Tab-separated table of C-alpha atoms in Angstrom:
chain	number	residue	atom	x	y	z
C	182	UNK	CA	-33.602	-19.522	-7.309
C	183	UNK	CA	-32.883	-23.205	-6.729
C	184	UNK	CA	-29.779	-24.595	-5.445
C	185	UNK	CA	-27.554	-27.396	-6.061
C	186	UNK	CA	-27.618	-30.281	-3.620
C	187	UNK	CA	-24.352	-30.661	-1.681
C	188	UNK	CA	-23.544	-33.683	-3.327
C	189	UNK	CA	-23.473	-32.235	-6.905
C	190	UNK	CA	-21.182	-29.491	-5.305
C	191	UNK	CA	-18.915	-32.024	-3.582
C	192	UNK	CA	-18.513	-33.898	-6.920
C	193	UNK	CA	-17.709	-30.920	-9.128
C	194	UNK	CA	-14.975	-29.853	-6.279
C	195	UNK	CA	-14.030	-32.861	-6.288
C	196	UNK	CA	-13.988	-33.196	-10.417
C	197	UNK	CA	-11.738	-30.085	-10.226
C	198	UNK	CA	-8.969	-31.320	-7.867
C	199	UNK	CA	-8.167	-34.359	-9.564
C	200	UNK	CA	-7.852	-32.086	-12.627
C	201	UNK	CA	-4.862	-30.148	-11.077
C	202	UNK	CA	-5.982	-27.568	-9.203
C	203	UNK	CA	-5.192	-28.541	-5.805
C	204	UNK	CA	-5.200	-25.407	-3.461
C	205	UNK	CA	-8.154	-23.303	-3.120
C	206	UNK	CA	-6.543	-20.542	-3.546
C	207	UNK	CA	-5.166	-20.767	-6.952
C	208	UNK	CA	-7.044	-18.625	-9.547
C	209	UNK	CA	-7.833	-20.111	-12.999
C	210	UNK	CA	-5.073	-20.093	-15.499
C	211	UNK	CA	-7.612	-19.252	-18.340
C	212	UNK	CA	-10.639	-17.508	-19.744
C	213	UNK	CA	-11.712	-21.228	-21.277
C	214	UNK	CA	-10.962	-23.068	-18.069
C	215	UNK	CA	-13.355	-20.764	-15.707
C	216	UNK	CA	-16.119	-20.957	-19.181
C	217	UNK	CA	-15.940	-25.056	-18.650
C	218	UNK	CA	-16.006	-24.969	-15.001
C	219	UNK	CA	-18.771	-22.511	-15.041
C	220	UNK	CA	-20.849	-24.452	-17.610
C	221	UNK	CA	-20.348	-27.645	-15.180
C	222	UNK	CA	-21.912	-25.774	-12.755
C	223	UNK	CA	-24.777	-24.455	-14.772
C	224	UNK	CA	-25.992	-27.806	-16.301
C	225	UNK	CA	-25.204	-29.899	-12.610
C	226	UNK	CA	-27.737	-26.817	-11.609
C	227	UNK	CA	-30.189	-27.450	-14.348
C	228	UNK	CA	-30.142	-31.012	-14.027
C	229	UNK	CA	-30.703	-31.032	-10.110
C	230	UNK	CA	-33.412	-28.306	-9.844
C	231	UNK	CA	-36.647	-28.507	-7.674
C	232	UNK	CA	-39.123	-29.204	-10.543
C	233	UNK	CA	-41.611	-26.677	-8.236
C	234	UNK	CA	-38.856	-23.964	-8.074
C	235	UNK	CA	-37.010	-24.029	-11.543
C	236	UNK	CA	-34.291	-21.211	-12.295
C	237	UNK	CA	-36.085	-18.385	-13.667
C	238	UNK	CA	-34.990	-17.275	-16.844
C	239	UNK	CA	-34.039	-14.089	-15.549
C	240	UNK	CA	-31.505	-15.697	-13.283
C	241	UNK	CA	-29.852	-17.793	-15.919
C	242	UNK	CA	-29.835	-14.073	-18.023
C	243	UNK	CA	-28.123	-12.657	-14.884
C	244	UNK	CA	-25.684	-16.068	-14.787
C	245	UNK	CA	-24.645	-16.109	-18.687
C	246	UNK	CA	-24.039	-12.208	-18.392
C	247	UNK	CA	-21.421	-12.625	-15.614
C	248	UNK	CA	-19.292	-15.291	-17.719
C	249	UNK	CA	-20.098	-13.034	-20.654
C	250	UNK	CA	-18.242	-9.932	-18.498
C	251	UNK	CA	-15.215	-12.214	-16.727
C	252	UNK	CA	-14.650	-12.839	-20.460
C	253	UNK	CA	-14.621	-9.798	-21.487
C	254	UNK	CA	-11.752	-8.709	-19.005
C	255	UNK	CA	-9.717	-11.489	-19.641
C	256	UNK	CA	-10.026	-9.819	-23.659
C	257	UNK	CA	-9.609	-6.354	-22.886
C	258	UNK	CA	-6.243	-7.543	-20.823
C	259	UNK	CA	-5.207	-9.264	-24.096
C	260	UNK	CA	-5.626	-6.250	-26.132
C	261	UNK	CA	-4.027	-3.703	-23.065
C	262	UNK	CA	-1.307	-6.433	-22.952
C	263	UNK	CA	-0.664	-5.645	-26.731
C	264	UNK	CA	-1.151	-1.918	-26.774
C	265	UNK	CA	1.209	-1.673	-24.002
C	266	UNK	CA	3.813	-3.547	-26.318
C	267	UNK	CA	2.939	-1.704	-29.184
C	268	UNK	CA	3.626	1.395	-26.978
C	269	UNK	CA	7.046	0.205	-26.114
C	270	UNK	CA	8.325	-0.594	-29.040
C	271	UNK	CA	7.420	2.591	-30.331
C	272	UNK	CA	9.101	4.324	-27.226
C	273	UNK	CA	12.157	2.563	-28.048
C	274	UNK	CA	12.460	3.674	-31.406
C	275	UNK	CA	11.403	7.360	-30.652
C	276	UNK	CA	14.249	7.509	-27.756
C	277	UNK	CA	16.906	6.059	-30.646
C	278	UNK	CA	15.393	8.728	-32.895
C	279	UNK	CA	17.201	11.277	-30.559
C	280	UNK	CA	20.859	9.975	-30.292
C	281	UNK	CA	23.534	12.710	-30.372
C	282	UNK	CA	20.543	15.476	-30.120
C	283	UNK	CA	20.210	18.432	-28.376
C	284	UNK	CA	17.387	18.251	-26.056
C	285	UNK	CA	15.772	20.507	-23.043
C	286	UNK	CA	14.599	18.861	-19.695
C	287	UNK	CA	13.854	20.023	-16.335
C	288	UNK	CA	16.897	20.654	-14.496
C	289	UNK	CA	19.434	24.347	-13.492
C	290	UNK	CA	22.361	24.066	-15.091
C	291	UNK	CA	23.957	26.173	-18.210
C	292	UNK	CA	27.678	24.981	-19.013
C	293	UNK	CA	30.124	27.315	-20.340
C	294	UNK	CA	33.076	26.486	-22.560
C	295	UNK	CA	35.342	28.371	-24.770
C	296	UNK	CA	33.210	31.429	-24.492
C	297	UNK	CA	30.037	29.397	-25.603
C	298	UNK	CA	27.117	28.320	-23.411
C	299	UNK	CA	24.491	25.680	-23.377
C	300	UNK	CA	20.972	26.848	-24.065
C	301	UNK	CA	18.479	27.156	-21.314
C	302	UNK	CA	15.081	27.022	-21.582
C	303	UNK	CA	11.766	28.184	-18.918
C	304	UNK	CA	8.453	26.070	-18.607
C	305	UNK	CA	5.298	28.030	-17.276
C	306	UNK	CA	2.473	26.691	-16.537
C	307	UNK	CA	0.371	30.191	-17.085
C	308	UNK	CA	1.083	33.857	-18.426
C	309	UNK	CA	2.937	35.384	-16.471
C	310	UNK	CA	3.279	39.779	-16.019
C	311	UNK	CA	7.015	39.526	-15.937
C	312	UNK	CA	10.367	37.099	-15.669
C	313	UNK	CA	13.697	37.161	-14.221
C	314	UNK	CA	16.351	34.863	-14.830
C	315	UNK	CA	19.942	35.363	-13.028
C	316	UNK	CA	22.766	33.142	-13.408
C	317	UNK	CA	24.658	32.498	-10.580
C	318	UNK	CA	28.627	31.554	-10.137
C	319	UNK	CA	30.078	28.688	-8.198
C	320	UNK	CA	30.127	31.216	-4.985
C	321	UNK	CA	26.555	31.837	-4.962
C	322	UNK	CA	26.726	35.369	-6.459
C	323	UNK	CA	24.642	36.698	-9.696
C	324	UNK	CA	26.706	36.922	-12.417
C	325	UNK	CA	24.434	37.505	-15.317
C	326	UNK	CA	20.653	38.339	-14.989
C	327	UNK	CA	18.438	38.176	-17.786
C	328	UNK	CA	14.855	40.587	-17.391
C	329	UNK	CA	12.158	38.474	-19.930
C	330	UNK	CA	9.310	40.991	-18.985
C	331	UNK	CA	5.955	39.230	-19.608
C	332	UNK	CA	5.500	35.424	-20.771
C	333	UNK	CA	2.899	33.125	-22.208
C	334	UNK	CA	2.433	29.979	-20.844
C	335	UNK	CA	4.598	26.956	-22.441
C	336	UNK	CA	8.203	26.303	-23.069
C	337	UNK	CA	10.649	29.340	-23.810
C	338	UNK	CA	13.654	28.638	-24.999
C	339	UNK	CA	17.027	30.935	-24.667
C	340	UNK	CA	20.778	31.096	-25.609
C	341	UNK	CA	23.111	33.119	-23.441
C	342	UNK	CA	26.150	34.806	-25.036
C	343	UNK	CA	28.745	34.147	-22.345
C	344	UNK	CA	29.227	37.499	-21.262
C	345	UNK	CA	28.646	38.570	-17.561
C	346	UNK	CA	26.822	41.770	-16.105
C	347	UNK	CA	30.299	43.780	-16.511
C	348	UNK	CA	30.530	42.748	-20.163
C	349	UNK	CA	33.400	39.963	-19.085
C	350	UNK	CA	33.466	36.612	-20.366
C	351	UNK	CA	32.393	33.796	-17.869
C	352	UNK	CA	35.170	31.385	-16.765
C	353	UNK	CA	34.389	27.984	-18.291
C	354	UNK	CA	32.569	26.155	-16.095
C	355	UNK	CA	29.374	25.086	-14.605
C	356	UNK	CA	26.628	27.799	-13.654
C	357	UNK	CA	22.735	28.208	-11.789
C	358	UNK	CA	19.838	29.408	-12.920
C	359	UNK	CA	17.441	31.011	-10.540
C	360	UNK	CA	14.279	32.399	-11.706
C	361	UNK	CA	11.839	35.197	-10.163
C	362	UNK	CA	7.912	35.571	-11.876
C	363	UNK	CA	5.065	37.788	-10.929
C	364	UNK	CA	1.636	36.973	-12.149
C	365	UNK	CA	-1.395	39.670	-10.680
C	366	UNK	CA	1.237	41.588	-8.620
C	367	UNK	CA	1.902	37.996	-6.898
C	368	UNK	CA	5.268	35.662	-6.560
C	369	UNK	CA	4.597	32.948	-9.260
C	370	UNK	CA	6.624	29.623	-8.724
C	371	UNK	CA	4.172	27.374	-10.815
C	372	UNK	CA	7.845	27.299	-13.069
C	373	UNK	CA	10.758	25.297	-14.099
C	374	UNK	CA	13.958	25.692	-15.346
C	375	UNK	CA	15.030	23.550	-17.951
C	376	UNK	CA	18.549	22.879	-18.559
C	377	UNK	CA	20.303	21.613	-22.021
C	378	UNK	CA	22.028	18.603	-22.768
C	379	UNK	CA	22.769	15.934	-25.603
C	380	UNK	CA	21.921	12.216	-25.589
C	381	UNK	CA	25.089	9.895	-25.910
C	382	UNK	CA	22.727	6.985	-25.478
C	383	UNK	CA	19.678	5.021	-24.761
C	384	UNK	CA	19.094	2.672	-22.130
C	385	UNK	CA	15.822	0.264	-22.415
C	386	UNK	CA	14.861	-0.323	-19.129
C	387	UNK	CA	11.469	-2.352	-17.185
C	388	UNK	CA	10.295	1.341	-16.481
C	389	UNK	CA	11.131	2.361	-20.435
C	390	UNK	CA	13.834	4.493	-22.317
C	391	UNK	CA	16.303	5.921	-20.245
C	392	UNK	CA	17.866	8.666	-22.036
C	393	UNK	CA	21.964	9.041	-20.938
C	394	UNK	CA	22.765	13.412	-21.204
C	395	UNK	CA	26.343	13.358	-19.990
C	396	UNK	CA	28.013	13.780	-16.646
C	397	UNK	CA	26.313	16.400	-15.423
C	398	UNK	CA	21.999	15.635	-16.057
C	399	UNK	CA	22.999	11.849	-15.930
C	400	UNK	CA	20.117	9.504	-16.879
C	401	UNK	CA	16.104	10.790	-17.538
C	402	UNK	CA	13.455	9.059	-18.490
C	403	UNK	CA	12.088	9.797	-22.141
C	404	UNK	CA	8.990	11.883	-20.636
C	405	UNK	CA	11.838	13.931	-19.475
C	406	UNK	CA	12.378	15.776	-22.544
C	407	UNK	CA	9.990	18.539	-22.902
C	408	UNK	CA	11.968	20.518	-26.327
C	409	UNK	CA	14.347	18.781	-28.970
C	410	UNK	CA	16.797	21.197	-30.014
């Protein structure tokens, strides 16, 4: 394919400086600016071709279909740009949607309080053959266990009545869950506990809703939540 003379190059760089683009490493602000640049170039190329070597029509094709593709990034970012603000806004209003409710995310804890507990929930990520959950004191020790026997896979939810192994109440306070699974005679730990709290407010933050549970879950992000109570 023919080339353009160095001069026609030299006054096209040159064009393109005085117009405000000054260091050579500045990108072009806009989808219209690099279509008029490119278009400079194309008829300075048509205009100074060897009349014994013209550009082949298949390598103007090739030359239109790259401007034709640049273009059509610089559209799909417009529309990504707006999607991603659609998906914000709608973010925002589903986190407001869940002020002052009850909601499950990934986390050990079960409260107890005037001989009521917080809910407690179990994510697997298969079936599992059986389930233990045990609920252990500040010391360490296992003051409540809980046998599920076999589980699907998913989110299971549970409520425990405040009463320990030896039919006792549980001091009010904060407890741990540990949990035990066997899948095929094996030691599953593809699990997670999930612990209970309420939101008391919403945060919009760069990195999107920040959902406040309390003093003891703090802060989670909205993809947090995997059950609304």
């Amino acid at each position: 394919m023919a080339t353009l003379d160095t001069s026609v190059l030299n006054s096209i760089n040159q064009t393109t400086t005085t117009s405000g683009v000054t260091d050579s490493t500045q990108s072009v602000s806009s989808t219209e600016e690099l279509n008029d640049q490119f278009m400079t170039l194309l008829v300075a190329q048509m205009q100074n071709q060897d009349p014994m070597d013209p550009v082949s029509n298949s390598d103007l094709t090739a030359q239109l279909a790259q401007i034709s593709t640049v273009s059509g990034i610089e559209e799909l970012n417009t529309t990504l740009e707006g999607i991603t603000a659609q998906i914000s806004s709608s973010e925002a209003l589903q986190a407001a949607s869940l002020l002052n409710q009850g909601v499950l995310v990934g986390g050990n804890a079960v409260l107890v309080g005037n001989a009521t507990s917080t809910p407690f929930g179990l994510e697997l990520a298969d079936d599992v053959d059986s389930a233990t959950v045990e609920v252990l004191g500040a010391d360490g020790s296992v003051v409540k266990t809980f046998e599920l026997g076999a589980l699907e896979a998913g989110i299971h939810g549970f409520v425990w009545d405040g009463l320990l192994d030896d039919g006792t109440e549980a001091a009010d306070g904060s407890y741990q869950l540990a949990v035990t699974a066997e899948r095929a005679g094996e030691r599953y730990d593809d699990l997670q506990t999930l612990s209970y709290g309420v939101v008391s407010g919403v945060n919009q933050t760069d990195s999107g809703a920040q959902l406040d549970l309390g003093p003891v879950l703090g802060v989670v992000s909205l993809d947090a939540v995997r059950q609304v109570l």
